[in-house]
């Protein structure tokens, strides 16, 4: 397993993540469209997070961020910024949204992977998405501390 710049190892089976994403890739746009459709239908409280955004761009960004994440899980030099980018695209900055967003994303993956989807894939994606959210929260906390230190030294 890869290590991030801060020495942590993503708690997922990289081979399993890549295998499952490879199954989804040919249907990537349909999978992402379904994700947003279900997310907005079932969790309308999420909609304001996307106000004023070009959703075609947002969908492309999310698909790209997921692909980049999957491709860089074993590259410590690029993993940390990739985790942050993916968290931002998934709107994981709010801990209350974690379950809604990751659950909907995994349900969409399951739908588009069809009979190939299995409990191991689900478990590994849950671990990875939780890890992405944790990395984003650590980064946010670090940024807040740095901002606090900058504002108190002025």
mmCIF file with all atom_site columns, C-alpha atoms in Angstrom:
data_model
loop_
_atom_site.group_PDB
_atom_site.id
_atom_site.type_symbol
_atom_site.label_atom_id
_atom_site.label_alt_id
_atom_site.label_comp_id
_atom_site.label_asym_id
_atom_site.label_entity_id
_atom_site.label_seq_id
_atom_site.pdbx_PDB_ins_code
_atom_site.Cartn_x
_atom_site.Cartn_y
_atom_site.Cartn_z
_atom_site.occupancy
_atom_site.B_iso_or_equiv
_atom_site.pdbx_formal_charge
_atom_site.auth_seq_id
_atom_site.auth_comp_id
_atom_site.auth_asym_id
_atom_site.auth_atom_id
_atom_site.pdbx_PDB_model_num
ATOM 1   C CA . UNK A 1 1   ? 0.000   0.000  0.000   1.00 0.00 ? 1   UNK A CA 1
ATOM 2   C CA . UNK A 1 2   ? 1.104   3.552  -0.715  1.00 0.00 ? 2   UNK A CA 1
ATOM 3   C CA . UNK A 1 3   ? 2.042   6.148  1.843   1.00 0.00 ? 3   UNK A CA 1
ATOM 4   C CA . UNK A 1 4   ? 1.020   9.786  1.698   1.00 0.00 ? 4   UNK A CA 1
ATOM 5   C CA . UNK A 1 5   ? 3.482   12.595 2.324   1.00 0.00 ? 5   UNK A CA 1
ATOM 6   C CA . UNK A 1 6   ? 2.517   12.520 5.999   1.00 0.00 ? 6   UNK A CA 1
ATOM 7   C CA . UNK A 1 7   ? 3.451   8.836  6.221   1.00 0.00 ? 7   UNK A CA 1
ATOM 8   C CA . UNK A 1 8   ? -0.044  7.371  6.328   1.00 0.00 ? 8   UNK A CA 1
ATOM 9   C CA . UNK A 1 9   ? -1.060  4.410  4.247   1.00 0.00 ? 9   UNK A CA 1
ATOM 10  C CA . UNK A 1 10  ? -4.422  4.412  2.455   1.00 0.00 ? 10  UNK A CA 1
ATOM 11  C CA . UNK A 1 11  ? -6.418  1.702  4.226   1.00 0.00 ? 11  UNK A CA 1
ATOM 12  C CA . UNK A 1 12  ? -7.648  0.013  1.092   1.00 0.00 ? 12  UNK A CA 1
ATOM 13  C CA . UNK A 1 13  ? -6.707  -2.702 -1.341  1.00 0.00 ? 13  UNK A CA 1
ATOM 14  C CA . UNK A 1 14  ? -5.397  -0.689 -4.299  1.00 0.00 ? 14  UNK A CA 1
ATOM 15  C CA . UNK A 1 15  ? -5.721  -3.607 -6.717  1.00 0.00 ? 15  UNK A CA 1
ATOM 16  C CA . UNK A 1 16  ? -9.365  -4.046 -5.743  1.00 0.00 ? 16  UNK A CA 1
ATOM 17  C CA . UNK A 1 17  ? -10.104 -0.320 -6.140  1.00 0.00 ? 17  UNK A CA 1
ATOM 18  C CA . UNK A 1 18  ? -8.491  -0.256 -9.578  1.00 0.00 ? 18  UNK A CA 1
ATOM 19  C CA . UNK A 1 19  ? -10.266 -3.418 -10.683 1.00 0.00 ? 19  UNK A CA 1
ATOM 20  C CA . UNK A 1 20  ? -13.663 -2.018 -9.727  1.00 0.00 ? 20  UNK A CA 1
ATOM 21  C CA . UNK A 1 21  ? -12.970 1.381  -11.286 1.00 0.00 ? 21  UNK A CA 1
ATOM 22  C CA . UNK A 1 22  ? -11.881 -0.291 -14.508 1.00 0.00 ? 22  UNK A CA 1
ATOM 23  C CA . UNK A 1 23  ? -15.327 -1.889 -14.692 1.00 0.00 ? 23  UNK A CA 1
ATOM 24  C CA . UNK A 1 24  ? -16.950 1.536  -14.222 1.00 0.00 ? 24  UNK A CA 1
ATOM 25  C CA . UNK A 1 25  ? -14.742 3.512  -16.611 1.00 0.00 ? 25  UNK A CA 1
ATOM 26  C CA . UNK A 1 26  ? -16.577 2.662  -19.867 1.00 0.00 ? 26  UNK A CA 1
ATOM 27  C CA . UNK A 1 27  ? -19.782 3.976  -18.281 1.00 0.00 ? 27  UNK A CA 1
ATOM 28  C CA . UNK A 1 28  ? -18.134 6.809  -16.379 1.00 0.00 ? 28  UNK A CA 1
ATOM 29  C CA . UNK A 1 29  ? -20.339 9.639  -17.564 1.00 0.00 ? 29  UNK A CA 1
ATOM 30  C CA . UNK A 1 30  ? -23.563 7.672  -17.033 1.00 0.00 ? 30  UNK A CA 1
ATOM 31  C CA . UNK A 1 31  ? -22.364 6.594  -13.592 1.00 0.00 ? 31  UNK A CA 1
ATOM 32  C CA . UNK A 1 32  ? -21.560 10.189 -12.567 1.00 0.00 ? 32  UNK A CA 1
ATOM 33  C CA . UNK A 1 33  ? -24.845 11.507 -14.002 1.00 0.00 ? 33  UNK A CA 1
ATOM 34  C CA . UNK A 1 34  ? -26.727 8.886  -11.993 1.00 0.00 ? 34  UNK A CA 1
ATOM 35  C CA . UNK A 1 35  ? -24.774 9.792  -8.858  1.00 0.00 ? 35  UNK A CA 1
ATOM 36  C CA . UNK A 1 36  ? -25.771 13.467 -9.050  1.00 0.00 ? 36  UNK A CA 1
ATOM 37  C CA . UNK A 1 37  ? -29.364 12.680 -10.038 1.00 0.00 ? 37  UNK A CA 1
ATOM 38  C CA . UNK A 1 38  ? -29.860 10.427 -7.007  1.00 0.00 ? 38  UNK A CA 1
ATOM 39  C CA . UNK A 1 39  ? -27.875 12.684 -4.663  1.00 0.00 ? 39  UNK A CA 1
ATOM 40  C CA . UNK A 1 40  ? -30.011 15.726 -5.499  1.00 0.00 ? 40  UNK A CA 1
ATOM 41  C CA . UNK A 1 41  ? -33.275 13.768 -5.506  1.00 0.00 ? 41  UNK A CA 1
ATOM 42  C CA . UNK A 1 42  ? -32.706 12.049 -2.157  1.00 0.00 ? 42  UNK A CA 1
ATOM 43  C CA . UNK A 1 43  ? -30.663 14.715 -0.368  1.00 0.00 ? 43  UNK A CA 1
ATOM 44  C CA . UNK A 1 44  ? -31.898 18.135 -1.425  1.00 0.00 ? 44  UNK A CA 1
ATOM 45  C CA . UNK A 1 45  ? -29.889 19.716 1.406   1.00 0.00 ? 45  UNK A CA 1
ATOM 46  C CA . UNK A 1 46  ? -26.793 19.065 -0.747  1.00 0.00 ? 46  UNK A CA 1
ATOM 47  C CA . UNK A 1 47  ? -28.046 21.134 -3.697  1.00 0.00 ? 47  UNK A CA 1
ATOM 48  C CA . UNK A 1 48  ? -26.928 24.531 -2.315  1.00 0.00 ? 48  UNK A CA 1
ATOM 49  C CA . UNK A 1 49  ? -23.325 23.292 -2.301  1.00 0.00 ? 49  UNK A CA 1
ATOM 50  C CA . UNK A 1 50  ? -23.496 23.310 -6.093  1.00 0.00 ? 50  UNK A CA 1
ATOM 51  C CA . UNK A 1 51  ? -25.346 26.627 -6.609  1.00 0.00 ? 51  UNK A CA 1
ATOM 52  C CA . UNK A 1 52  ? -23.913 28.650 -9.456  1.00 0.00 ? 52  UNK A CA 1
ATOM 53  C CA . UNK A 1 53  ? -21.759 25.805 -10.723 1.00 0.00 ? 53  UNK A CA 1
ATOM 54  C CA . UNK A 1 54  ? -21.728 24.466 -14.247 1.00 0.00 ? 54  UNK A CA 1
ATOM 55  C CA . UNK A 1 55  ? -22.814 20.904 -13.523 1.00 0.00 ? 55  UNK A CA 1
ATOM 56  C CA . UNK A 1 56  ? -21.323 19.532 -16.734 1.00 0.00 ? 56  UNK A CA 1
ATOM 57  C CA . UNK A 1 57  ? -17.951 20.848 -15.582 1.00 0.00 ? 57  UNK A CA 1
ATOM 58  C CA . UNK A 1 58  ? -18.548 19.556 -12.048 1.00 0.00 ? 58  UNK A CA 1
ATOM 59  C CA . UNK A 1 59  ? -19.413 16.087 -13.347 1.00 0.00 ? 59  UNK A CA 1
ATOM 60  C CA . UNK A 1 60  ? -16.304 16.007 -15.533 1.00 0.00 ? 60  UNK A CA 1
ATOM 61  C CA . UNK A 1 61  ? -14.188 17.222 -12.596 1.00 0.00 ? 61  UNK A CA 1
ATOM 62  C CA . UNK A 1 62  ? -15.520 14.517 -10.294 1.00 0.00 ? 62  UNK A CA 1
ATOM 63  C CA . UNK A 1 63  ? -14.921 11.751 -12.810 1.00 0.00 ? 63  UNK A CA 1
ATOM 64  C CA . UNK A 1 64  ? -11.429 13.097 -13.460 1.00 0.00 ? 64  UNK A CA 1
ATOM 65  C CA . UNK A 1 65  ? -10.677 13.399 -9.727  1.00 0.00 ? 65  UNK A CA 1
ATOM 66  C CA . UNK A 1 66  ? -11.794 9.818  -9.085  1.00 0.00 ? 66  UNK A CA 1
ATOM 67  C CA . UNK A 1 67  ? -9.683  8.544  -11.984 1.00 0.00 ? 67  UNK A CA 1
ATOM 68  C CA . UNK A 1 68  ? -6.677  10.533 -10.748 1.00 0.00 ? 68  UNK A CA 1
ATOM 69  C CA . UNK A 1 69  ? -7.174  9.201  -7.232  1.00 0.00 ? 69  UNK A CA 1
ATOM 70  C CA . UNK A 1 70  ? -7.368  5.603  -8.411  1.00 0.00 ? 70  UNK A CA 1
ATOM 71  C CA . UNK A 1 71  ? -4.314  6.035  -10.623 1.00 0.00 ? 71  UNK A CA 1
ATOM 72  C CA . UNK A 1 72  ? -2.192  7.658  -7.906  1.00 0.00 ? 72  UNK A CA 1
ATOM 73  C CA . UNK A 1 73  ? -2.994  5.554  -4.836  1.00 0.00 ? 73  UNK A CA 1
ATOM 74  C CA . UNK A 1 74  ? 0.478   4.052  -4.961  1.00 0.00 ? 74  UNK A CA 1
ATOM 75  C CA . UNK A 1 75  ? 2.300   7.324  -5.705  1.00 0.00 ? 75  UNK A CA 1
ATOM 76  C CA . UNK A 1 76  ? 3.066   9.131  -2.440  1.00 0.00 ? 76  UNK A CA 1
ATOM 77  C CA . UNK A 1 77  ? 4.322   12.249 -4.218  1.00 0.00 ? 77  UNK A CA 1
ATOM 78  C CA . UNK A 1 78  ? 0.952   13.007 -5.786  1.00 0.00 ? 78  UNK A CA 1
ATOM 79  C CA . UNK A 1 79  ? -1.476  11.306 -3.418  1.00 0.00 ? 79  UNK A CA 1
ATOM 80  C CA . UNK A 1 80  ? -1.906  14.117 -0.859  1.00 0.00 ? 80  UNK A CA 1
ATOM 81  C CA . UNK A 1 81  ? -3.059  16.793 -3.358  1.00 0.00 ? 81  UNK A CA 1
ATOM 82  C CA . UNK A 1 82  ? -5.177  14.169 -5.116  1.00 0.00 ? 82  UNK A CA 1
ATOM 83  C CA . UNK A 1 83  ? -6.973  13.362 -1.865  1.00 0.00 ? 83  UNK A CA 1
ATOM 84  C CA . UNK A 1 84  ? -7.790  17.043 -1.372  1.00 0.00 ? 84  UNK A CA 1
ATOM 85  C CA . UNK A 1 85  ? -9.017  17.487 -4.948  1.00 0.00 ? 85  UNK A CA 1
ATOM 86  C CA . UNK A 1 86  ? -11.265 14.435 -4.704  1.00 0.00 ? 86  UNK A CA 1
ATOM 87  C CA . UNK A 1 87  ? -12.695 15.577 -1.364  1.00 0.00 ? 87  UNK A CA 1
ATOM 88  C CA . UNK A 1 88  ? -13.462 19.002 -2.817  1.00 0.00 ? 88  UNK A CA 1
ATOM 89  C CA . UNK A 1 89  ? -15.184 17.496 -5.862  1.00 0.00 ? 89  UNK A CA 1
ATOM 90  C CA . UNK A 1 90  ? -17.271 15.244 -3.620  1.00 0.00 ? 90  UNK A CA 1
ATOM 91  C CA . UNK A 1 91  ? -18.068 18.137 -1.247  1.00 0.00 ? 91  UNK A CA 1
ATOM 92  C CA . UNK A 1 92  ? -16.680 16.210 1.717   1.00 0.00 ? 92  UNK A CA 1
ATOM 93  C CA . UNK A 1 93  ? -15.776 19.355 3.645   1.00 0.00 ? 93  UNK A CA 1
ATOM 94  C CA . UNK A 1 94  ? -18.829 18.910 5.847   1.00 0.00 ? 94  UNK A CA 1
ATOM 95  C CA . UNK A 1 95  ? -18.642 15.764 8.018   1.00 0.00 ? 95  UNK A CA 1
ATOM 96  C CA . UNK A 1 96  ? -22.447 15.480 8.068   1.00 0.00 ? 96  UNK A CA 1
ATOM 97  C CA . UNK A 1 97  ? -22.441 15.008 4.299   1.00 0.00 ? 97  UNK A CA 1
ATOM 98  C CA . UNK A 1 98  ? -19.915 12.171 4.330   1.00 0.00 ? 98  UNK A CA 1
ATOM 99  C CA . UNK A 1 99  ? -22.453 9.374  4.718   1.00 0.00 ? 99  UNK A CA 1
ATOM 100 C CA . UNK A 1 100 ? -24.865 10.880 2.182   1.00 0.00 ? 100 UNK A CA 1
ATOM 101 C CA . UNK A 1 101 ? -22.248 11.502 -0.462  1.00 0.00 ? 101 UNK A CA 1
ATOM 102 C CA . UNK A 1 102 ? -20.239 8.307  -0.091  1.00 0.00 ? 102 UNK A CA 1
ATOM 103 C CA . UNK A 1 103 ? -23.350 6.150  0.224   1.00 0.00 ? 103 UNK A CA 1
ATOM 104 C CA . UNK A 1 104 ? -24.821 7.617  -2.939  1.00 0.00 ? 104 UNK A CA 1
ATOM 105 C CA . UNK A 1 105 ? -21.532 7.290  -4.814  1.00 0.00 ? 105 UNK A CA 1
ATOM 106 C CA . UNK A 1 106 ? -21.113 3.648  -3.812  1.00 0.00 ? 106 UNK A CA 1
ATOM 107 C CA . UNK A 1 107 ? -24.749 2.877  -4.681  1.00 0.00 ? 107 UNK A CA 1
ATOM 108 C CA . UNK A 1 108 ? -24.155 4.395  -8.135  1.00 0.00 ? 108 UNK A CA 1
ATOM 109 C CA . UNK A 1 109 ? -20.996 2.340  -8.556  1.00 0.00 ? 109 UNK A CA 1
ATOM 110 C CA . UNK A 1 110 ? -22.880 -0.785 -7.573  1.00 0.00 ? 110 UNK A CA 1
ATOM 111 C CA . UNK A 1 111 ? -25.629 -0.063 -10.084 1.00 0.00 ? 111 UNK A CA 1
ATOM 112 C CA . UNK A 1 112 ? -23.229 0.496  -12.968 1.00 0.00 ? 112 UNK A CA 1
ATOM 113 C CA . UNK A 1 113 ? -20.896 -2.398 -12.129 1.00 0.00 ? 113 UNK A CA 1
ATOM 114 C CA . UNK A 1 114 ? -23.906 -4.714 -12.108 1.00 0.00 ? 114 UNK A CA 1
ATOM 115 C CA . UNK A 1 115 ? -23.320 -8.356 -11.264 1.00 0.00 ? 115 UNK A CA 1
ATOM 116 C CA . UNK A 1 116 ? -19.567 -7.784 -11.035 1.00 0.00 ? 116 UNK A CA 1
ATOM 117 C CA . UNK A 1 117 ? -20.014 -5.630 -7.914  1.00 0.00 ? 117 UNK A CA 1
ATOM 118 C CA . UNK A 1 118 ? -19.195 -7.507 -4.749  1.00 0.00 ? 118 UNK A CA 1
ATOM 119 C CA . UNK A 1 119 ? -18.960 -6.907 -0.999  1.00 0.00 ? 119 UNK A CA 1
ATOM 120 C CA . UNK A 1 120 ? -15.167 -6.621 -1.137  1.00 0.00 ? 120 UNK A CA 1
ATOM 121 C CA . UNK A 1 121 ? -15.321 -3.782 -3.671  1.00 0.00 ? 121 UNK A CA 1
ATOM 122 C CA . UNK A 1 122 ? -17.899 -2.035 -1.524  1.00 0.00 ? 122 UNK A CA 1
ATOM 123 C CA . UNK A 1 123 ? -15.799 -2.360 1.638   1.00 0.00 ? 123 UNK A CA 1
ATOM 124 C CA . UNK A 1 124 ? -12.652 -1.114 -0.098  1.00 0.00 ? 124 UNK A CA 1
ATOM 125 C CA . UNK A 1 125 ? -14.411 1.923  -1.580  1.00 0.00 ? 125 UNK A CA 1
ATOM 126 C CA . UNK A 1 126 ? -15.951 2.745  1.804   1.00 0.00 ? 126 UNK A CA 1
ATOM 127 C CA . UNK A 1 127 ? -12.474 2.644  3.354   1.00 0.00 ? 127 UNK A CA 1
ATOM 128 C CA . UNK A 1 128 ? -10.988 4.792  0.593   1.00 0.00 ? 128 UNK A CA 1
ATOM 129 C CA . UNK A 1 129 ? -13.733 7.428  0.624   1.00 0.00 ? 129 UNK A CA 1
ATOM 130 C CA . UNK A 1 130 ? -13.573 7.666  4.397   1.00 0.00 ? 130 UNK A CA 1
ATOM 131 C CA . UNK A 1 131 ? -9.809  8.104  4.109   1.00 0.00 ? 131 UNK A CA 1
ATOM 132 C CA . UNK A 1 132 ? -10.296 10.864 1.496   1.00 0.00 ? 132 UNK A CA 1
ATOM 133 C CA . UNK A 1 133 ? -12.665 12.690 3.838   1.00 0.00 ? 133 UNK A CA 1
ATOM 134 C CA . UNK A 1 134 ? -10.265 12.355 6.769   1.00 0.00 ? 134 UNK A CA 1
ATOM 135 C CA . UNK A 1 135 ? -7.410  13.728 4.669   1.00 0.00 ? 135 UNK A CA 1
ATOM 136 C CA . UNK A 1 136 ? -9.541  16.707 3.674   1.00 0.00 ? 136 UNK A CA 1
ATOM 137 C CA . UNK A 1 137 ? -10.455 17.421 7.280   1.00 0.00 ? 137 UNK A CA 1
ATOM 138 C CA . UNK A 1 138 ? -6.807  17.223 8.339   1.00 0.00 ? 138 UNK A CA 1
ATOM 139 C CA . UNK A 1 139 ? -5.893  19.664 5.558   1.00 0.00 ? 139 UNK A CA 1
ATOM 140 C CA . UNK A 1 140 ? -8.726  22.027 6.543   1.00 0.00 ? 140 UNK A CA 1
ATOM 141 C CA . UNK A 1 141 ? -7.637  21.931 10.190  1.00 0.00 ? 141 UNK A CA 1
ATOM 142 C CA . UNK A 1 142 ? -4.031  22.601 9.193   1.00 0.00 ? 142 UNK A CA 1
ATOM 143 C CA . UNK A 1 143 ? -5.128  25.536 7.013   1.00 0.00 ? 143 UNK A CA 1
ATOM 144 C CA . UNK A 1 144 ? -7.186  26.976 9.898   1.00 0.00 ? 144 UNK A CA 1
ATOM 145 C CA . UNK A 1 145 ? -4.233  26.698 12.270  1.00 0.00 ? 145 UNK A CA 1
ATOM 146 C CA . UNK A 1 146 ? -1.941  28.406 9.751   1.00 0.00 ? 146 UNK A CA 1
ATOM 147 C CA . UNK A 1 147 ? -4.512  31.175 9.210   1.00 0.00 ? 147 UNK A CA 1
ATOM 148 C CA . UNK A 1 148 ? -4.884  31.628 12.967  1.00 0.00 ? 148 UNK A CA 1
ATOM 149 C CA . UNK A 1 149 ? -1.120  31.887 13.368  1.00 0.00 ? 149 UNK A CA 1
ATOM 150 C CA . UNK A 1 150 ? -0.880  34.406 10.503  1.00 0.00 ? 150 UNK A CA 1
ATOM 151 C CA . UNK A 1 151 ? -3.708  36.563 11.859  1.00 0.00 ? 151 UNK A CA 1
ATOM 152 C CA . UNK A 1 152 ? -2.287  36.631 15.405  1.00 0.00 ? 152 UNK A CA 1
ATOM 153 C CA . UNK A 1 153 ? 1.171   37.619 14.177  1.00 0.00 ? 153 UNK A CA 1
ATOM 154 C CA . UNK A 1 154 ? -0.102  40.653 12.243  1.00 0.00 ? 154 UNK A CA 1
#
